[in-house]
């Protein structure tokens, strides 16, 4: 690890800079001539110092708006926003610190590199604009610019006209500009979405490495789940202006609390709950679903009942030709409908009763269409969630006779 | 190739003839010996120096002032939270329907030194303080007067260009400055203005070139005050003192200046602008700057502009048109108001004939210009024939020819011994050709842009289906381009109808257009009331056409039903 002065670490290794962000009861409405839309409906969360926190959600759910309210580029209708204990906006007291006085770094989706300045001038701008607050001499400004450019490995490019940089370089320049004042908080709005796929994967790693090195508290906005999973300490999934769930990446994936979260991150099987649960005990429920009774885990705090669902990821289904040992729960007989060989795995649709479940298995299992199989839904992998499937996400649902599912096996 | 021939016939040959003629003595009908005397005269004449100086001051001041007005208005409407911005839009755009000749006339009626309404009122107000001169205090017949009238009138087009320019800027560029700690003023100075600078410069230069070509204000206000500008010098020498060789020399010099400026504008300034274009996919407007207590005063400025640009001129014209004879306005004249002038207008054979001429000319000029422009665009954009780049340049030349130069060149060419036998001079045909030359630059730029938008594969699919060229043109391209064609047609027709700068020089009793009749009533017969009545009818007609055109175009784009 380099000895970067931006590192923000003292001898003990604990972050020197406080950087806790608190957002409480954020509400934001946009009014146009025709209608008013409440885009953010009471969002609250806290980001701990040094955390990489990601707002993940589908397009139009209000991620950017949330970020812009925190940045001070929009004013919430209701909000309490504080960073490191300093109140930046509070609609109860009327306090509002304008964006220019918040001392945050921000990377825009379009990078917003000023085309009339060189690379170095772009980076120096925040230091000049803030001269009084930062108390820097001309020489110190130069040093800080050098340092920030070195951090993103653009130190050779200081004299270039900024728009002559490639997409990835512009992205790094935007990052250097956001970090040059050593802000308490770094805000990123889909910074990678304008890059091509290869570069995007690479920048993901770079960005996370940089964040770890500087220790800056980071709020990252994206609609791309793999970005969110690969970089974040904490993910908050947003849906239509509310936070649906917040947690570590693994929890979001394996323990979704709503059907929306389950279907938005990754593929999943959804089974409808048809009757209220019979018995409860130590986080495990027995629920009646469309394929029969299931023992499941509960992540939701709300009581589960009809209209809710049970989710299980495709890779978690155990498929065998022989019946599993006696005493195993959640075992069903099914018939293979559509095997698709994909190389690294084999994708199967399995018909159980009137439901179709989707699964991925090791490719050495040579299942054919029409094969009778046993399917086990491991109890610790079945999660009861509130809500049913909506139109979004890539969940698998389908019933026999569904015209959308072609009967490929019929021909065989 | 026929299109190319027409283009050369109406643009290149008259210009060459003009330049050649500037080196000869004699009259247009009977050229004399080769000589440099014309240029010697131009060089030594006091009038030349005065005209060059006046033209420079006039164009510089008008370009700068109308930029300032348009820039202020565009900023208020686009970037601030001024109230009633929707209504402000309409107020700012309305002056488009007002021909330059009419706003000059209206301001003469308002600010004429003796009888101008505002002067009369001001004298009344100033009398208690010892002001008892019979004229003044403001004199419209001055350089300041010309600059004022033209700056107010010229702002509308610039306003539209500036608004478009503002919208090209990615709002994130300013937001990034805010996030960097820059306050509003600092951001304006360090980010917004430098980013806008190329666009502002381009708009300024556009305005400069347009003002250079302006004929109506110098004619109506400048000429009576003996303030000559290049266009009026040419008009004066050619038309009023019949020194054709001299006029040709002036015109050649004017042409040179204009060509250089237009070249710089297109090849240097516009290129620079596109470098900074920073469009992003974001649909939302940038943040609006909060004006606070200045919100209502800001709206007041827009209303003031509206009053100066449209309301006062229109009111005075209507008032004048309702008076039997124009005289110094006073309270008692309200009893005399009459529709007599309008009645006379609609029963006057000269007016009716001129209106008929104008309609005929507008129709054929618009049709001819648009068809020519489309054929040219097709050749330039689509065909791979050699020489199409030369065609493109030729189609571009009219951009740079001042209207007065077009007129003088056409006169000389059709009066020349080579063309005299055709007897075309003095008829509507030469006038129409001159107007086509005038508008072909605009039309061909629009058509080229539209043609570029249409994917070549749409045509190729037709060729592959077995269609020949003519069929592809008629059945594929023409229908696709129809909305552009209609919009361009209406624009050209409306502008041909109100044109004065080409038609006045080319006019004879046989081919008089309505705009010339209007000028004649005003200038030679000094019948201000009749002129005003005709002007009011013209404005109403033009406004109606503009609104109709908007709706036609809107329907044309909204669906292919
Ligand atoms: N300035 C605005 N005026 C009106 N509506 C707006 C404005 N900004 C955002 N919206 C609306 O608010 C909603 C949320 O917008 P936002 O930009 O926060 O979405 P997002 O989650 O960032 O989506 P994306 O992933 O597409 O960027 C959208 O429906 C959008 O149309
Ligand atoms: Mg967004």
Coordinates of C-alpha atoms in Angstrom, one line a residue, chain A residues 68 71-73 99-101 104-106 108 110 112-117 125-126 128-130 133 177 187, chain B residues 170 172-183 186-187 190-191 194-195 275-276 278 280 282 287 290:
Chain A
X68 CA -28.9 14.8 -5.3
X71 CA -25.5 16.6 -2.4
X72 CA -27.6 19.7 -2.0
X73 CA -28.5 19.9 -5.7
X99 CA -24.2 22.3 -2.5
X100 CA -21.2 24.6 -2.8
X101 CA -20.7 24.6 1.0
X104 CA -18.4 16.6 -0.8
X105 CA -16.8 14.9 -3.8
X106 CA -19.1 13.9 -6.6
X108 CA -21.4 12.5 -12.4
X110 CA -21.6 12.1 -17.7
X112 CA -19.0 16.6 -16.3
X113 CA -15.4 17.3 -17.2
X114 CA -15.1 21.0 -18.1
X115 CA -14.1 21.0 -21.7
X116 CA -12.4 24.4 -21.6
X117 CA -9.8 23.4 -19.0
X125 CA -10.8 24.0 -9.6
X126 CA -12.3 22.7 -6.3
X128 CA -9.4 27.4 -6.1
X129 CA -13.1 27.7 -5.6
X130 CA -12.5 26.8 -2.0
X133 CA -11.8 27.3 3.3
X177 CA -11.5 16.0 -9.0
X187 CA -21.0 10.6 -4.1
Chain B
X170 CA -24.9 19.6 -19.8
X172 CA -23.9 18.5 -14.7
X173 CA -21.0 20.8 -15.7
X174 CA -22.4 23.6 -13.5
X175 CA -23.5 21.1 -10.8
X176 CA -19.9 19.8 -10.7
X177 CA -18.8 23.3 -10.0
X178 CA -21.3 23.6 -7.1
X179 CA -20.1 20.4 -5.7
X180 CA -16.5 21.7 -5.9
X181 CA -17.5 24.5 -3.6
X182 CA -18.1 27.3 -6.2
X183 CA -20.9 29.8 -5.5
X186 CA -18.0 32.1 -9.4
X187 CA -19.6 29.3 -11.4
X190 CA -15.4 30.4 -14.4
X191 CA -17.6 27.7 -15.9
X194 CA -16.2 30.3 -20.8
X195 CA -18.3 27.3 -21.9
X275 CA -16.0 21.5 -30.2
X276 CA -17.6 22.6 -27.0
X278 CA -21.7 19.0 -24.5
X280 CA -25.9 14.8 -22.5
X282 CA -30.3 14.1 -19.5
X287 CA -31.3 24.2 -11.9
X290 CA -33.4 31.9 -7.7

